[in-house]
Amino acid sequence: MFKNSEDLFDYNVFYQSAALLDLDIKKLEDSNLHLGRLSGGEQLKLQLAKLAGDNADLL
């Protein structure tokens, strides 16, 4: 079943949050990246950016 348009992931907010968190976007877009190779800080930043993308109203 399709999600409501309000429930869709907001990639603009994700990328804006990632930029604010100084997260290396090019590194994330590498298809060979294994998330286990990210440092603890990078993993936390990624989770925060994903949370913002899922819930844009948190910003």
JSON list of C-alpha atoms in Angstrom, two decimals:
[
{"chain": "A", "resi": 1, "resn": "MET", "atom": "CA", "xyz": [0.00, 0.00, 0.00]},
{"chain": "A", "resi": 2, "resn": "PHE", "atom": "CA", "xyz": [1.22, 3.51, -0.78]},
{"chain": "A", "resi": 3, "resn": "LYS", "atom": "CA", "xyz": [2.02, 5.94, 1.97]},
{"chain": "A", "resi": 4, "resn": "ASN", "atom": "CA", "xyz": [0.17, 9.18, 2.42]},
{"chain": "A", "resi": 5, "resn": "SER", "atom": "CA", "xyz": [2.07, 12.08, 0.82]},
{"chain": "A", "resi": 6, "resn": "GLU", "atom": "CA", "xyz": [2.60, 13.48, 4.32]},
{"chain": "A", "resi": 7, "resn": "ASP", "atom": "CA", "xyz": [4.42, 10.26, 5.28]},
{"chain": "A", "resi": 8, "resn": "LEU", "atom": "CA", "xyz": [6.96, 10.34, 2.44]},
{"chain": "A", "resi": 9, "resn": "PHE", "atom": "CA", "xyz": [10.66, 10.78, 3.12]},
{"chain": "A", "resi": 10, "resn": "ASP", "atom": "CA", "xyz": [11.76, 14.38, 2.46]},
{"chain": "A", "resi": 11, "resn": "TYR", "atom": "CA", "xyz": [15.11, 14.16, 0.68]},
{"chain": "A", "resi": 12, "resn": "ASN", "atom": "CA", "xyz": [15.50, 17.94, 0.63]},
{"chain": "A", "resi": 13, "resn": "VAL", "atom": "CA", "xyz": [15.33, 18.07, 4.42]},
{"chain": "A", "resi": 14, "resn": "PHE", "atom": "CA", "xyz": [17.67, 15.06, 4.63]},
{"chain": "A", "resi": 15, "resn": "TYR", "atom": "CA", "xyz": [20.33, 16.73, 2.47]},
{"chain": "A", "resi": 16, "resn": "GLN", "atom": "CA", "xyz": [19.93, 20.08, 4.25]},
{"chain": "A", "resi": 17, "resn": "SER", "atom": "CA", "xyz": [20.32, 18.36, 7.61]},
{"chain": "A", "resi": 18, "resn": "ALA", "atom": "CA", "xyz": [23.32, 16.39, 6.40]},
{"chain": "A", "resi": 19, "resn": "ALA", "atom": "CA", "xyz": [24.95, 19.62, 5.22]},
{"chain": "A", "resi": 20, "resn": "LEU", "atom": "CA", "xyz": [24.27, 21.32, 8.56]},
{"chain": "A", "resi": 21, "resn": "LEU", "atom": "CA", "xyz": [25.77, 18.31, 10.35]},
{"chain": "A", "resi": 22, "resn": "ASP", "atom": "CA", "xyz": [28.83, 18.45, 8.05]},
{"chain": "A", "resi": 23, "resn": "LEU", "atom": "CA", "xyz": [28.13, 14.91, 6.84]},
{"chain": "A", "resi": 24, "resn": "ASP", "atom": "CA", "xyz": [30.06, 13.83, 3.72]},
{"chain": "A", "resi": 25, "resn": "ILE", "atom": "CA", "xyz": [27.26, 13.34, 1.17]},
{"chain": "A", "resi": 26, "resn": "LYS", "atom": "CA", "xyz": [29.55, 11.99, -1.55]},
{"chain": "A", "resi": 27, "resn": "LYS", "atom": "CA", "xyz": [30.68, 9.28, 0.85]},
{"chain": "A", "resi": 28, "resn": "LEU", "atom": "CA", "xyz": [27.06, 8.32, 1.53]},
{"chain": "A", "resi": 29, "resn": "GLU", "atom": "CA", "xyz": [26.22, 8.15, -2.17]},
{"chain": "A", "resi": 30, "resn": "ASP", "atom": "CA", "xyz": [29.03, 5.64, -2.82]},
{"chain": "A", "resi": 31, "resn": "SER", "atom": "CA", "xyz": [27.36, 2.35, -3.76]},
{"chain": "A", "resi": 32, "resn": "ASN", "atom": "CA", "xyz": [30.28, 0.41, -2.24]},
{"chain": "A", "resi": 33, "resn": "LEU", "atom": "CA", "xyz": [29.83, 2.00, 1.18]},
{"chain": "A", "resi": 34, "resn": "HIS", "atom": "CA", "xyz": [29.18, -0.32, 4.10]},
{"chain": "A", "resi": 35, "resn": "LEU", "atom": "CA", "xyz": [27.54, 1.51, 6.98]},
{"chain": "A", "resi": 36, "resn": "GLY", "atom": "CA", "xyz": [29.80, -0.37, 9.39]},
{"chain": "A", "resi": 37, "resn": "ARG", "atom": "CA", "xyz": [32.72, 1.58, 7.94]},
{"chain": "A", "resi": 38, "resn": "LEU", "atom": "CA", "xyz": [31.30, 4.89, 9.15]},
{"chain": "A", "resi": 39, "resn": "SER", "atom": "CA", "xyz": [32.67, 6.23, 12.40]},
{"chain": "A", "resi": 40, "resn": "GLY", "atom": "CA", "xyz": [30.36, 6.45, 15.39]},
{"chain": "A", "resi": 41, "resn": "GLY", "atom": "CA", "xyz": [29.96, 10.20, 14.85]},
{"chain": "A", "resi": 42, "resn": "GLU", "atom": "CA", "xyz": [29.14, 9.73, 11.18]},
{"chain": "A", "resi": 43, "resn": "GLN", "atom": "CA", "xyz": [26.57, 7.05, 12.02]},
{"chain": "A", "resi": 44, "resn": "LEU", "atom": "CA", "xyz": [24.93, 9.38, 14.55]},
{"chain": "A", "resi": 45, "resn": "LYS", "atom": "CA", "xyz": [24.84, 12.25, 12.05]},
{"chain": "A", "resi": 46, "resn": "LEU", "atom": "CA", "xyz": [23.32, 9.92, 9.45]},
{"chain": "A", "resi": 47, "resn": "GLN", "atom": "CA", "xyz": [20.62, 8.81, 11.89]},
{"chain": "A", "resi": 48, "resn": "LEU", "atom": "CA", "xyz": [19.81, 12.43, 12.76]},
{"chain": "A", "resi": 49, "resn": "ALA", "atom": "CA", "xyz": [19.56, 13.39, 9.07]},
{"chain": "A", "resi": 50, "resn": "LYS", "atom": "CA", "xyz": [17.32, 10.36, 8.41]},
{"chain": "A", "resi": 51, "resn": "LEU", "atom": "CA", "xyz": [15.12, 11.32, 11.36]},
{"chain": "A", "resi": 52, "resn": "ALA", "atom": "CA", "xyz": [14.77, 14.85, 9.97]},
{"chain": "A", "resi": 53, "resn": "GLY", "atom": "CA", "xyz": [13.93, 13.43, 6.53]},
{"chain": "A", "resi": 54, "resn": "ASP", "atom": "CA", "xyz": [11.21, 11.26, 8.03]},
{"chain": "A", "resi": 55, "resn": "ASN", "atom": "CA", "xyz": [9.83, 14.03, 10.25]},
{"chain": "A", "resi": 56, "resn": "ALA", "atom": "CA", "xyz": [10.50, 17.39, 8.61]},
{"chain": "A", "resi": 57, "resn": "ASP", "atom": "CA", "xyz": [8.36, 19.12, 11.22]},
{"chain": "A", "resi": 58, "resn": "LEU", "atom": "CA", "xyz": [11.04, 18.33, 13.84]},
{"chain": "A", "resi": 59, "resn": "LEU", "atom": "CA", "xyz": [13.13, 21.15, 12.44]}
]
